[in-house]
mmCIF file of C-alpha atoms in Angstrom:
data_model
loop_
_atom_site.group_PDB
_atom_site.id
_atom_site.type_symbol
_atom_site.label_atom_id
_atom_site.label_comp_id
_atom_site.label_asym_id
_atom_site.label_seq_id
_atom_site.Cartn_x
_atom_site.Cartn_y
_atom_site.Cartn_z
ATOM 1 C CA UNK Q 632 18.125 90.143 -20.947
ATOM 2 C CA UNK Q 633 17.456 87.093 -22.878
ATOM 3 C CA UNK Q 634 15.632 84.147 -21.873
ATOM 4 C CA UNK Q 635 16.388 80.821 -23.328
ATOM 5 C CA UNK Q 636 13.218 78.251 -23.308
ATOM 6 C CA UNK Q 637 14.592 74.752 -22.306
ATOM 7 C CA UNK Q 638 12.938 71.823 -24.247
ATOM 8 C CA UNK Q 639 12.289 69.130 -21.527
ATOM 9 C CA UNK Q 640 9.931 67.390 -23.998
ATOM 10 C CA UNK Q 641 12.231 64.391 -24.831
ATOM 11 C CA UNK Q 642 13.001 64.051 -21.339
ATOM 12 C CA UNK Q 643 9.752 63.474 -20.622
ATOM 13 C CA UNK Q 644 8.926 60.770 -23.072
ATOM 14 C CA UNK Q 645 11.933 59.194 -22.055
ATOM 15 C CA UNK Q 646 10.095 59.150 -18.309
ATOM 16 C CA UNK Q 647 6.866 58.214 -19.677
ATOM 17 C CA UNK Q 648 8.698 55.005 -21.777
ATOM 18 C CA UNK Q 649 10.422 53.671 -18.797
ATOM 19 C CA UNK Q 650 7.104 53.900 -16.294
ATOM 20 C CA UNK Q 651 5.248 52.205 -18.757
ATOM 21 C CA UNK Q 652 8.357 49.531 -18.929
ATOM 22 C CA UNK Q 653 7.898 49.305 -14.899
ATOM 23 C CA UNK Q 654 4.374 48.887 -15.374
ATOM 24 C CA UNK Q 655 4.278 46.058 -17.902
ATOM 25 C CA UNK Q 656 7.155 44.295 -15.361
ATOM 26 C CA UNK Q 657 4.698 44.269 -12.486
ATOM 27 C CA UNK Q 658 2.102 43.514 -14.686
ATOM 28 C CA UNK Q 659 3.733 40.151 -15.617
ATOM 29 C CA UNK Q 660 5.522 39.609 -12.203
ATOM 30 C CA UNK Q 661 1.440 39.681 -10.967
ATOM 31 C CA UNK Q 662 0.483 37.355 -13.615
ATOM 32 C CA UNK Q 663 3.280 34.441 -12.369
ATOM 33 C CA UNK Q 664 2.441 34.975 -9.056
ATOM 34 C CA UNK Q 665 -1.175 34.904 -10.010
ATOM 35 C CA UNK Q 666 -0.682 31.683 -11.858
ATOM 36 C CA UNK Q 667 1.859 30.321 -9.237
ATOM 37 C CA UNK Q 668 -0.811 30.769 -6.859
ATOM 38 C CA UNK Q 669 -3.614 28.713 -8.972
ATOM 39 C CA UNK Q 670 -1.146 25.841 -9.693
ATOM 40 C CA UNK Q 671 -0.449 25.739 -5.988
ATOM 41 C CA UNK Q 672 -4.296 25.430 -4.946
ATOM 42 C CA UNK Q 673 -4.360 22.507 -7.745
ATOM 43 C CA UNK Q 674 -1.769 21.008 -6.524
ATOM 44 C CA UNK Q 675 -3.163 20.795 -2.777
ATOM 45 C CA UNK Q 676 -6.692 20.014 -3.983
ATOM 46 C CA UNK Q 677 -5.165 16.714 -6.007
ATOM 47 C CA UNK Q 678 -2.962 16.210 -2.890
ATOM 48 C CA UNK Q 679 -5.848 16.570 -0.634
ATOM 49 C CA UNK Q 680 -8.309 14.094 -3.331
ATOM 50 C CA UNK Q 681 -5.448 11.392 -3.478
ATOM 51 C CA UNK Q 682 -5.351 11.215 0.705
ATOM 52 C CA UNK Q 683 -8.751 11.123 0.551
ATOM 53 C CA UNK Q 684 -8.686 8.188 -2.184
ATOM 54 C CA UNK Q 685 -6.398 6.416 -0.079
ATOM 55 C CA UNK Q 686 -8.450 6.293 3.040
ATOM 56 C CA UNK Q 687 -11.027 5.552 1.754
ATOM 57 C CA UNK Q 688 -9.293 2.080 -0.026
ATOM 58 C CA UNK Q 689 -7.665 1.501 3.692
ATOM 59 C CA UNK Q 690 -10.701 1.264 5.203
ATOM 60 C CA UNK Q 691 -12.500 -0.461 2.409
ATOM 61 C CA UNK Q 692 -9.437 -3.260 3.208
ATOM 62 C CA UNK Q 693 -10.109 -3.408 6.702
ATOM 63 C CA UNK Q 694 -13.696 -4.484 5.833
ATOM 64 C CA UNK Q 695 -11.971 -6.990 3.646
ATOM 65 C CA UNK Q 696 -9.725 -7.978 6.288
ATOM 66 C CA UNK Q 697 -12.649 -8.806 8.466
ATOM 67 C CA UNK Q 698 -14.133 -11.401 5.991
ATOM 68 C CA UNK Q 699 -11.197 -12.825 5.800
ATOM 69 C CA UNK Q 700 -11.228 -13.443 9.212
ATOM 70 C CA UNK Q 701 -14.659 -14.357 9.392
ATOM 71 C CA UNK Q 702 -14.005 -17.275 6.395
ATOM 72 C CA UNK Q 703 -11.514 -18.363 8.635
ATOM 73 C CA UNK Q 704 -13.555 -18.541 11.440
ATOM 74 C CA UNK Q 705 -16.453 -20.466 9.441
ATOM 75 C CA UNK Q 706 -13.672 -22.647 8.306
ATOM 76 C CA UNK Q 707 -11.327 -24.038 11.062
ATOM 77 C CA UNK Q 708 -12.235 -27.401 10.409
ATOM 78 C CA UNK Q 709 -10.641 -27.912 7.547
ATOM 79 C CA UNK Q 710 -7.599 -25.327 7.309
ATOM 80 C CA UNK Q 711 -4.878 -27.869 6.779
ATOM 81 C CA UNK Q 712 -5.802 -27.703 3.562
ATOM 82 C CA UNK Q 713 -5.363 -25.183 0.658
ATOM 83 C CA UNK Q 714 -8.755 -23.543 -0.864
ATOM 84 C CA UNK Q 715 -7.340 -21.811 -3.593
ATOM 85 C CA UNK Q 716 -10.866 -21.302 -5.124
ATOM 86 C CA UNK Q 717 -11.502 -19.017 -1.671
ATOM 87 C CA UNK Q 718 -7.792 -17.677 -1.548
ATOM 88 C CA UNK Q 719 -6.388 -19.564 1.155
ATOM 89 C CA UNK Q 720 -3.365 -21.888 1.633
ATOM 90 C CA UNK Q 721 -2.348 -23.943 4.081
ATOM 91 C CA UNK Q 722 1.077 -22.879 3.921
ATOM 92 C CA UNK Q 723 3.406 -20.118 2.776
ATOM 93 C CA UNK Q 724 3.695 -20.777 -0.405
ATOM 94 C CA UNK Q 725 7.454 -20.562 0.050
ATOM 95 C CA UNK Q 726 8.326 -24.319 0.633
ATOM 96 C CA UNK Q 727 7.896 -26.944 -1.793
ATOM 97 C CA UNK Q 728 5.462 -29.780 -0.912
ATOM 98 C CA UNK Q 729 8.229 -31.172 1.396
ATOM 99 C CA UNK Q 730 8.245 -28.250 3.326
ATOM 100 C CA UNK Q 731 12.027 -27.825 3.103
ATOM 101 C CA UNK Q 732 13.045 -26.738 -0.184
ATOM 102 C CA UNK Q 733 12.832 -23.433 -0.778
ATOM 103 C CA UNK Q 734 10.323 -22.186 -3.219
ATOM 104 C CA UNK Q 735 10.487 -18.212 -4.425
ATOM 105 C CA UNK Q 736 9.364 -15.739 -1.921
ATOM 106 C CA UNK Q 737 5.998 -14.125 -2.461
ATOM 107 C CA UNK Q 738 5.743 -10.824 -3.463
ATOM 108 C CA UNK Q 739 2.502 -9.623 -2.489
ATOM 109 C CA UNK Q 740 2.374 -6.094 -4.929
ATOM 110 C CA UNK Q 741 4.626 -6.770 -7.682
ATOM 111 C CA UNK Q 742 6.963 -4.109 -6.293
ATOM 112 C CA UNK Q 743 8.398 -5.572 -3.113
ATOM 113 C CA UNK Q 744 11.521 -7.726 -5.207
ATOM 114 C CA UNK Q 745 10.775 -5.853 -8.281
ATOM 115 C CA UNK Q 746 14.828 -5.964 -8.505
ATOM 116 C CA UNK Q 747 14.656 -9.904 -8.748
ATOM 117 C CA UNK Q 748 12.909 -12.157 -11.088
ATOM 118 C CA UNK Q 749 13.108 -15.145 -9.188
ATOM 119 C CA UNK Q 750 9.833 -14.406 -7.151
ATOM 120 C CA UNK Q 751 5.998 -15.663 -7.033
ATOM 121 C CA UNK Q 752 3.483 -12.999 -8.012
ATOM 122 C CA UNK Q 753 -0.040 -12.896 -6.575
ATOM 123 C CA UNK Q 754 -2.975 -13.350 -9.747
ATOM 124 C CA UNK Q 755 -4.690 -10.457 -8.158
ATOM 125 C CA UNK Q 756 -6.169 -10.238 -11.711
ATOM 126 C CA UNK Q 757 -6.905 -13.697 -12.311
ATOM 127 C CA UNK Q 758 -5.100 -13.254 -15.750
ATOM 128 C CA UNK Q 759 -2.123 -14.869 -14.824
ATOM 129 C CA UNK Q 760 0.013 -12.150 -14.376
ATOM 130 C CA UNK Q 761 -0.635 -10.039 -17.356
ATOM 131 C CA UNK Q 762 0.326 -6.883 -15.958
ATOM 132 C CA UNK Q 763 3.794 -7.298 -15.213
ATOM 133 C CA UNK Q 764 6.220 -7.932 -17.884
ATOM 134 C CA UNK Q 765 7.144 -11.424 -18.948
ATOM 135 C CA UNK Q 766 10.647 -13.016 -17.006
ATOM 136 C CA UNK Q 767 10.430 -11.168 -14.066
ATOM 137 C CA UNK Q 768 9.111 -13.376 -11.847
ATOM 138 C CA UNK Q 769 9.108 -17.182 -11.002
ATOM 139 C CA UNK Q 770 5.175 -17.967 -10.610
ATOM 140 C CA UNK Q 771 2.258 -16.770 -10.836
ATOM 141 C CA UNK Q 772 -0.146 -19.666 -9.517
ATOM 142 C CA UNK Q 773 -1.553 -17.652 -6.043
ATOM 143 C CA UNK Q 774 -4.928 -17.048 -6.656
ATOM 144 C CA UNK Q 775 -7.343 -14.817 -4.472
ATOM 145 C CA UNK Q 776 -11.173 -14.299 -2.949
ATOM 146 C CA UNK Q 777 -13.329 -11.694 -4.193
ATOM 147 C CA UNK Q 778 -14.187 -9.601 -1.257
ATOM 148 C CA UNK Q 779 -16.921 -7.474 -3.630
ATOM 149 C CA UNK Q 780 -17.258 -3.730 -3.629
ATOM 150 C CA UNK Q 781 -16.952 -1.907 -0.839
ATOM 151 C CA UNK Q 782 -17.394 1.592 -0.995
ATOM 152 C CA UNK Q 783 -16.922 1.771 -4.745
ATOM 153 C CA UNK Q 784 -14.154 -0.081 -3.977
ATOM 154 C CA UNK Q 785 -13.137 -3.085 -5.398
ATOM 155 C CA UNK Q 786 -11.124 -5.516 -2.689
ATOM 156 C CA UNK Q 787 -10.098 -8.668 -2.992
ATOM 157 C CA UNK Q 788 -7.588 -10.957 -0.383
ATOM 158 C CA UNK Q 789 -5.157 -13.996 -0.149
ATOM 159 C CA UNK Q 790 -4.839 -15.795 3.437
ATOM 160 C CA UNK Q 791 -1.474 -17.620 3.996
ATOM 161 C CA UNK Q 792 -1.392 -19.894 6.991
ATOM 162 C CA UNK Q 793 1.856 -19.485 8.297
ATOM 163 C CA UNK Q 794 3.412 -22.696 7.993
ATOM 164 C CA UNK Q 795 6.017 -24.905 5.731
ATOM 165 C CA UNK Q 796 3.776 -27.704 4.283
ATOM 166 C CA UNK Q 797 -0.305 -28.358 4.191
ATOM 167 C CA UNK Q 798 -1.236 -31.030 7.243
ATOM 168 C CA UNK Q 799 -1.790 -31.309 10.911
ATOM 169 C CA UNK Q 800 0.654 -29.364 12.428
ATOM 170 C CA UNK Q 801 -0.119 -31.428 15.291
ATOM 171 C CA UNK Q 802 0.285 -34.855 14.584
ATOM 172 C CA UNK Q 803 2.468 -34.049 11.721
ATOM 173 C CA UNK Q 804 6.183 -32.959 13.774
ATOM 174 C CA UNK Q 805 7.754 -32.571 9.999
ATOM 175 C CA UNK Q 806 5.498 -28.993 9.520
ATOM 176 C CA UNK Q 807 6.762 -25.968 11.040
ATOM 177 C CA UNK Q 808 4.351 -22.961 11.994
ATOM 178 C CA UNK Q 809 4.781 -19.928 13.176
ATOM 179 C CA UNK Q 810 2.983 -19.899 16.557
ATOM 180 C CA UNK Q 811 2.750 -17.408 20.082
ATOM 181 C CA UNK Q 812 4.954 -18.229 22.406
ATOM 182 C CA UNK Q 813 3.417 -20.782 24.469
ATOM 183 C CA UNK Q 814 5.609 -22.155 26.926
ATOM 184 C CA UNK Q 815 6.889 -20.938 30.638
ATOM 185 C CA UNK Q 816 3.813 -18.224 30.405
ATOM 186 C CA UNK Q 817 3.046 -15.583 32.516
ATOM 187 C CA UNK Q 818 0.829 -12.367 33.040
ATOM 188 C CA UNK Q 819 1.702 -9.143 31.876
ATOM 189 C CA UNK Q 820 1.351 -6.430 34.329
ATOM 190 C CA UNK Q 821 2.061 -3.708 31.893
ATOM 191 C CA UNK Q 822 0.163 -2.126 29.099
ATOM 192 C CA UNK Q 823 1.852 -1.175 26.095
ATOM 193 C CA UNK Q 824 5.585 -2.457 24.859
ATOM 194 C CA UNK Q 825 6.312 -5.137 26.093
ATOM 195 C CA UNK Q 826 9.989 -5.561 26.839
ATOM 196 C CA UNK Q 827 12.407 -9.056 26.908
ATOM 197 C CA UNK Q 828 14.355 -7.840 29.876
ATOM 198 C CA UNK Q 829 10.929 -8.147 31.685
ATOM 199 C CA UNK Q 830 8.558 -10.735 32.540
ATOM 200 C CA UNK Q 831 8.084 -13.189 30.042
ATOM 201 C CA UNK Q 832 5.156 -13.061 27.068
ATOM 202 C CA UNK Q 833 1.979 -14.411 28.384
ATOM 203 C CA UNK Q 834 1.388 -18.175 26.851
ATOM 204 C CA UNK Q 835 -1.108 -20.034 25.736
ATOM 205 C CA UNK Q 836 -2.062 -22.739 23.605
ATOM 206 C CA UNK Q 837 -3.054 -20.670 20.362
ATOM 207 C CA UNK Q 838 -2.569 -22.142 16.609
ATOM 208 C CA UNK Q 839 0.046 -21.008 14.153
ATOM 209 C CA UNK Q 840 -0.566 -17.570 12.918
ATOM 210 C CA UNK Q 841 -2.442 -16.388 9.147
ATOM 211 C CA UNK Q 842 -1.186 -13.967 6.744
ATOM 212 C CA UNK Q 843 -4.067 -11.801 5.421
ATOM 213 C CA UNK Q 844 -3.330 -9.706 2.433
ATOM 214 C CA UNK Q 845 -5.547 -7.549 0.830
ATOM 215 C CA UNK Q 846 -5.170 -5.383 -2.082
ATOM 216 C CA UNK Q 847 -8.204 -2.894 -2.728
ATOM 217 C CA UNK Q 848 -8.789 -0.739 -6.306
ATOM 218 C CA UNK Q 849 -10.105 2.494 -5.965
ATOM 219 C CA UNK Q 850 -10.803 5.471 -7.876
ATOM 220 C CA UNK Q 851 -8.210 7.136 -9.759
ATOM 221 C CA UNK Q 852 -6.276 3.990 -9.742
ATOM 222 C CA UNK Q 853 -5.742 4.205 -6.350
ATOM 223 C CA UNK Q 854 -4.531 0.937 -5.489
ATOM 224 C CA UNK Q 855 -3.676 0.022 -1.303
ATOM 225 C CA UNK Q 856 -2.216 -3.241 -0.189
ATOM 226 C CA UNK Q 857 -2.822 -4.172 3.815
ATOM 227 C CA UNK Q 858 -1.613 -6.870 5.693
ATOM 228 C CA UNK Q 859 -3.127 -8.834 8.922
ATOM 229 C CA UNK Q 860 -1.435 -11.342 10.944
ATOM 230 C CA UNK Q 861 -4.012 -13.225 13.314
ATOM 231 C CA UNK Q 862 -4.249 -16.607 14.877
ATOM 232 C CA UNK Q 863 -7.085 -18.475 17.208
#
């Protein structure tokens, strides 16, 4: 009886060869997911730093907002006129001195009519506009207050009174203001929204509201615009 030897040794190699294929695919299908993994933690931990950022500048503007308020406060004796050398103004800006002809709107960030160049820019700057690009807007006279650094942050405001013209809204009936409701008042029982279909909006004989704006500069560029509506 014979007995043939069978030669499995190219068989084998062939085996070895293809495990060692396998193990160079999982070998790079662990190094994406490895990397995959690291660009994901980046990502949150810049996510997570920008939030951060931004907080910080929105309550740095609050704090901004407040002396604002408090300038106004110091001040109501004489805010029926324009202080541009303390950012205020005595009017919206959006009237001509005759308080009827329409002047460009503002645009408080530069990005609000960015579609239109026939708008006023804010000289957050006080460069005259240098930042954005020459013939797209209409104006750029609206200076601001320094509101220092807060935080590391550097904030700075603009208060528009809300009304068509400088003057005395009250002995002057040619200025228009924006103003609470004031006549036919009542109490409001509810807390919360209030609702039109309901008792009427409590009156009172308050003055015309003011626009705060604030714009703080952070770190990393971070930039946050807030606005405040008040009125005394």
């Amino acid at each position: 009886m014979q007995i043939r030897s069978l030669n499995l040794a190219p068989r084998q190699r062939a085996q070895r060869g293809v495990s060692l294929l396998f193990a160079l695919l999982t070998l790079v299908a662990l190094l994406l997911a490895t990397l995959a993994l690291v660009r994901s933690v980046d990502t949150s931990t810049l996510l997570l730093g920008n939030m951060g950022f931004k907080q910080d500048a929105t309550s740095a503007a609050d704090q901004a907002a407040r002396q604002a308020i408090d300038w106004l406060t110091a001040n109501s004796a004489s805010l029926n006129t324009d202080a541009a050398s303390n950012g205020y103004y005595a009017s919206t800006q959006e009237f001509a001195a005759d308080g009827v002809t329409a002047k460009p709107p503002i645009d408080v960030t530069g990005r609000q009519l960015a579609a239109s160049n026939n708008r006023q820019l804010i000289d957050w700057d006080g460069n005259t506009c240098q930042s954005a690009t020459t013939g797209t807007y209409n104006g750029c006279t609206v200076t601001t207050a320094d509101a220092g650094v807060i935080n590391s942050n550097n904030a700075r405001f603009v208060i528009f009174r809300l009304c068509s013209k400088p003057g005395n809204y009250v002995t002057d009936a040619s200025i228009s203001c924006a103003k609470p409701i004031s006549g036919g008042g009542a109490n409001v029982s509810k807390k919360g929204e209030m609702n039109y279909a309901e008792q009427p909006f409590p009156g009172g004989a308050s003055g015309p509201y003011y626009r705060i704006v604030v714009r703080v500069l952070g770190a990393r560029n971070t930039t946050s615009f807030t606005e405040t509506i008040v009125h005394f």
